[in-house]
């Protein structure tokens, strides 16, 4: 089951970061997971964060599912460590600063 | 349930296209869904295609789930209309050519 359409996510934040290789990808994912486990997963409207490492070692993507955009915005605004986390990421050698685009899931086509 | 981790997808192709607004987003998604329904969903190893429209109207993302990278590559190589589809997309006013990055899902953190 793929099940994206039944996740209840009315807003998906796709966060993309550039990385210089597999080792940096692993370090970065560990750092991001730590923040999500300590803070974000407890926020109202959070559904799941899904960390992806590109096969070529050059990207990390978080496909983050939220009930709606307001819940996402509120959690970000309220996170006491948001500024610190961003500073840590920006200072990591071999990592480029995150970019975020907000989406809604409009169509899903499963296997025949 | 969000369920990305239990989808069985060993390879995720994230395809991103630029769009000039919501109307072009809708047209583009219809075009892409048509191709997936006619060809791709019948390919071995295809799990699901998930089309996302950005809230700002500037992007369309297909989060495409495959069993493994070889299945993805085979389907693309074998698709009799792949070249034609790409030409149609490239010729659409207000659409920029697709970029694809291949990923594996490495960590999922659900709500607490």
Short mmCIF file of C-alpha atoms in Angstrom, two decimals:
data_model
loop_
_atom_site.label_atom_id
_atom_site.label_comp_id
_atom_site.label_asym_id
_atom_site.label_seq_id
_atom_site.Cartn_x
_atom_site.Cartn_y
_atom_site.Cartn_z
CA UNK A 1 0.00 0.00 0.00
CA UNK A 2 1.31 3.43 -0.87
CA UNK A 3 -1.47 5.36 0.79
CA UNK A 4 -0.43 8.96 0.31
CA UNK A 5 -3.97 9.88 -0.68
CA UNK A 6 -5.41 8.58 2.61
CA UNK A 7 -2.82 10.18 4.90
CA UNK A 8 -5.10 13.08 5.84
CA UNK A 9 -2.35 15.50 4.83
CA UNK A 10 -3.87 18.71 3.49
CA UNK A 11 -0.45 20.33 3.25
CA UNK A 12 2.91 18.86 2.30
CA UNK A 13 6.13 20.75 2.94
CA UNK A 14 8.85 19.50 0.62
CA UNK A 15 12.16 20.61 2.09
CA UNK A 16 15.23 20.13 -0.12
CA UNK A 17 18.88 20.45 0.93
CA UNK A 18 22.02 20.03 -1.15
CA UNK A 19 24.74 17.67 0.14
CA UNK A 20 28.22 16.86 -1.08
CA UNK A 21 28.00 13.09 -0.60
CA UNK A 22 26.54 10.08 1.23
CA UNK A 23 28.36 10.70 4.51
CA UNK A 24 27.00 14.25 4.79
CA UNK A 25 23.55 12.95 3.84
CA UNK A 26 23.64 10.54 6.80
CA UNK A 27 24.84 13.20 9.27
CA UNK A 28 22.21 15.63 8.07
CA UNK A 29 19.35 13.14 8.33
CA UNK A 30 20.40 12.27 11.90
CA UNK A 31 20.40 15.96 12.84
CA UNK A 32 16.99 16.59 11.27
CA UNK A 33 15.44 13.46 12.79
CA UNK A 34 16.65 14.54 16.25
CA UNK A 35 14.82 17.88 15.97
CA UNK A 36 11.64 16.25 14.68
CA UNK A 37 11.67 13.65 17.45
CA UNK A 38 12.20 16.25 20.18
CA UNK A 39 9.80 18.92 19.01
CA UNK A 40 7.94 18.70 15.74
CA UNK A 41 6.28 15.29 16.15
CA UNK A 42 4.50 16.59 19.24
CA UNK A 43 2.92 19.56 17.41
CA UNK A 44 -0.82 19.59 16.62
CA UNK A 45 -1.50 18.74 12.99
CA UNK A 46 1.82 16.99 12.37
CA UNK A 47 1.36 13.68 10.54
CA UNK A 48 4.82 12.45 9.51
CA UNK A 49 8.27 13.50 8.33
CA UNK A 50 9.84 11.31 5.65
CA UNK A 51 13.55 11.71 4.96
CA UNK A 52 14.91 10.76 1.57
CA UNK A 53 18.54 10.53 0.45
CA UNK A 54 19.22 10.88 -3.26
CA UNK A 55 20.95 7.98 -4.95
CA UNK A 56 23.62 10.35 -6.29
CA UNK A 57 24.49 11.64 -2.79
CA UNK A 58 23.68 15.25 -3.73
CA UNK A 59 20.32 15.87 -2.04
CA UNK A 60 18.26 15.23 1.06
CA UNK A 61 14.48 15.73 0.91
CA UNK A 62 12.02 15.79 3.76
CA UNK A 63 8.49 15.03 2.53
CA UNK A 64 6.62 16.38 5.56
CA UNK A 65 2.90 15.74 5.92
CA UNK A 66 0.69 18.18 7.84
CA UNK A 67 -3.03 18.47 8.42
CA UNK A 68 -3.02 21.97 6.94
CA UNK A 69 -0.71 24.88 6.24
CA UNK A 70 -1.67 26.73 9.43
CA UNK A 71 -0.50 23.81 11.59
CA UNK A 72 2.84 23.82 9.76
CA UNK A 73 3.27 27.58 10.17
CA UNK A 74 2.34 27.48 13.86
CA UNK A 75 4.80 24.69 14.66
CA UNK A 76 7.61 26.49 12.90
CA UNK A 77 6.88 29.78 14.64
CA UNK A 78 6.64 28.14 18.07
CA UNK A 79 9.75 25.90 17.82
CA UNK A 80 12.22 27.31 20.37
CA UNK A 81 15.13 25.76 18.47
CA UNK A 82 14.16 26.64 14.89
CA UNK A 83 16.75 29.43 14.61
CA UNK A 84 19.46 27.36 16.22
CA UNK A 85 18.75 24.36 13.97
CA UNK A 86 18.92 26.50 10.86
CA UNK A 87 22.22 28.00 12.00
CA UNK A 88 23.64 24.52 12.67
CA UNK A 89 22.60 23.27 9.22
CA UNK A 90 23.93 26.36 7.47
CA UNK A 91 27.28 25.89 9.27
CA UNK A 92 27.63 22.20 8.28
CA UNK A 93 30.39 21.70 5.73
CA UNK A 94 29.03 20.24 2.49
CA UNK A 95 25.39 21.24 3.12
CA UNK A 96 23.47 24.02 1.36
CA UNK A 97 20.68 25.90 3.14
CA UNK A 98 17.20 24.35 2.96
CA UNK A 99 14.52 25.49 0.53
CA UNK A 100 10.87 24.73 1.26
CA UNK A 101 7.91 24.62 -1.11
CA UNK A 102 4.37 23.93 0.14
CA UNK A 103 2.12 21.59 -1.82
CA UNK A 104 -1.23 19.89 -1.87
CA UNK A 105 -1.63 16.35 -3.22
CA UNK A 106 -4.00 16.66 -6.18
CA UNK A 107 -4.00 13.25 -7.91
CA UNK A 108 -2.77 9.74 -7.11
CA UNK A 109 -2.55 6.95 -9.68
CA UNK A 110 -1.89 3.48 -8.24
CA UNK A 111 -0.57 0.48 -10.15
CA UNK A 112 -3.10 -1.18 -12.46
CA UNK B 1 -2.17 6.55 8.15
CA UNK B 2 0.67 8.08 6.19
CA UNK B 3 2.38 4.79 5.37
CA UNK B 4 5.24 5.87 3.14
CA UNK B 5 7.56 3.50 4.97
CA UNK B 6 5.38 0.46 4.23
CA UNK B 7 4.77 1.24 0.55
CA UNK B 8 7.41 -1.24 -0.63
CA UNK B 9 9.03 1.53 -2.68
CA UNK B 10 12.77 0.99 -2.90
CA UNK B 11 13.14 3.89 -5.31
CA UNK B 12 11.34 7.22 -5.45
CA UNK B 13 11.58 9.44 -8.50
CA UNK B 14 10.82 13.04 -7.55
CA UNK B 15 10.01 14.88 -10.76
CA UNK B 16 9.72 18.67 -10.51
CA UNK B 17 8.34 21.05 -13.13
CA UNK B 18 8.02 24.83 -13.03
CA UNK B 19 4.64 26.38 -13.85
CA UNK B 20 3.46 29.94 -14.26
CA UNK B 21 0.22 29.59 -12.30
CA UNK B 22 -2.66 27.40 -11.09
CA UNK B 23 -4.30 27.02 -14.51
CA UNK B 24 -1.11 25.65 -16.07
CA UNK B 25 -0.65 23.39 -13.02
CA UNK B 26 -4.07 21.85 -13.67
CA UNK B 27 -3.46 21.34 -17.40
CA UNK B 28 -0.06 19.81 -16.74
CA UNK B 29 -1.34 17.38 -14.11
CA UNK B 30 -4.10 16.22 -16.48
CA UNK B 31 -1.54 15.60 -19.22
CA UNK B 32 0.80 13.67 -16.91
CA UNK B 33 -2.01 11.60 -15.38
CA UNK B 34 -3.15 10.60 -18.86
CA UNK B 35 0.29 9.17 -19.70
CA UNK B 36 0.55 7.34 -16.39
CA UNK B 37 -2.92 5.84 -16.75
CA UNK B 38 -2.28 4.66 -20.31
CA UNK B 39 1.23 3.28 -19.91
CA UNK B 40 3.20 3.64 -16.70
CA UNK B 41 0.73 2.13 -14.24
CA UNK B 42 0.87 -1.13 -16.18
CA UNK B 43 4.67 -1.44 -15.89
CA UNK B 44 6.23 -4.07 -13.59
CA UNK B 45 7.48 -2.53 -10.35
CA UNK B 46 5.32 0.61 -10.54
CA UNK B 47 3.62 1.35 -7.21
CA UNK B 48 2.03 4.81 -7.49
CA UNK B 49 2.39 8.29 -8.97
CA UNK B 50 1.41 11.17 -6.69
CA UNK B 51 0.90 14.59 -8.25
CA UNK B 52 1.34 17.68 -6.11
CA UNK B 53 0.55 21.30 -6.99
CA UNK B 54 2.41 23.97 -5.04
CA UNK B 55 0.31 26.43 -3.09
CA UNK B 56 2.07 29.33 -4.85
CA UNK B 57 1.17 28.01 -8.33
CA UNK B 58 4.84 27.80 -9.39
CA UNK B 59 5.57 24.06 -9.25
CA UNK B 60 4.21 20.60 -9.94
CA UNK B 61 5.86 17.58 -8.30
CA UNK B 62 5.31 13.92 -9.05
CA UNK B 63 6.37 11.75 -6.09
CA UNK B 64 6.59 8.45 -7.99
CA UNK B 65 7.04 5.21 -6.06
CA UNK B 66 8.80 2.24 -7.68
CA UNK B 67 9.95 -1.15 -6.43
CA UNK B 68 13.52 -0.37 -7.46
CA UNK B 69 15.52 1.85 -9.78
CA UNK B 70 15.81 -0.81 -12.50
CA UNK B 71 12.02 -1.01 -12.82
CA UNK B 72 11.86 2.77 -13.22
CA UNK B 73 14.61 2.81 -15.85
CA UNK B 74 13.04 -0.07 -17.79
CA UNK B 75 9.60 1.56 -17.92
CA UNK B 76 11.06 4.82 -19.12
CA UNK B 77 13.17 3.14 -21.80
CA UNK B 78 10.24 1.02 -23.01
CA UNK B 79 7.57 3.76 -23.06
CA UNK B 80 6.71 4.28 -26.74
CA UNK B 81 5.45 7.79 -26.01
CA UNK B 82 8.20 9.05 -23.68
CA UNK B 83 9.81 11.26 -26.32
CA UNK B 84 6.48 12.60 -27.53
CA UNK B 85 5.34 13.38 -23.98
CA UNK B 86 8.52 15.26 -23.22
CA UNK B 87 8.18 17.27 -26.42
CA UNK B 88 4.55 18.13 -25.57
CA UNK B 89 5.52 19.27 -22.06
CA UNK B 90 8.47 21.31 -23.29
CA UNK B 91 6.21 23.03 -25.83
CA UNK B 92 3.52 23.95 -23.25
CA UNK B 93 3.48 27.70 -22.60
CA UNK B 94 4.28 28.47 -18.97
CA UNK B 95 5.93 25.11 -18.21
CA UNK B 96 9.64 24.49 -17.68
CA UNK B 97 11.21 21.13 -18.60
CA UNK B 98 11.11 18.41 -15.91
CA UNK B 99 14.02 17.59 -13.65
CA UNK B 100 14.18 14.20 -11.93
CA UNK B 101 16.15 13.13 -8.87
CA UNK B 102 16.07 9.53 -7.63
CA UNK B 103 15.80 8.85 -3.89
CA UNK B 104 15.49 6.17 -1.28
CA UNK B 105 13.36 6.71 1.84
CA UNK B 106 15.78 6.44 4.77
CA UNK B 107 13.81 7.53 7.87
CA UNK B 108 10.17 8.17 8.74
CA UNK B 109 9.05 9.89 11.94
CA UNK B 110 5.31 9.68 12.65
CA UNK B 111 3.36 11.93 15.01
CA UNK B 112 3.90 11.24 18.72
#
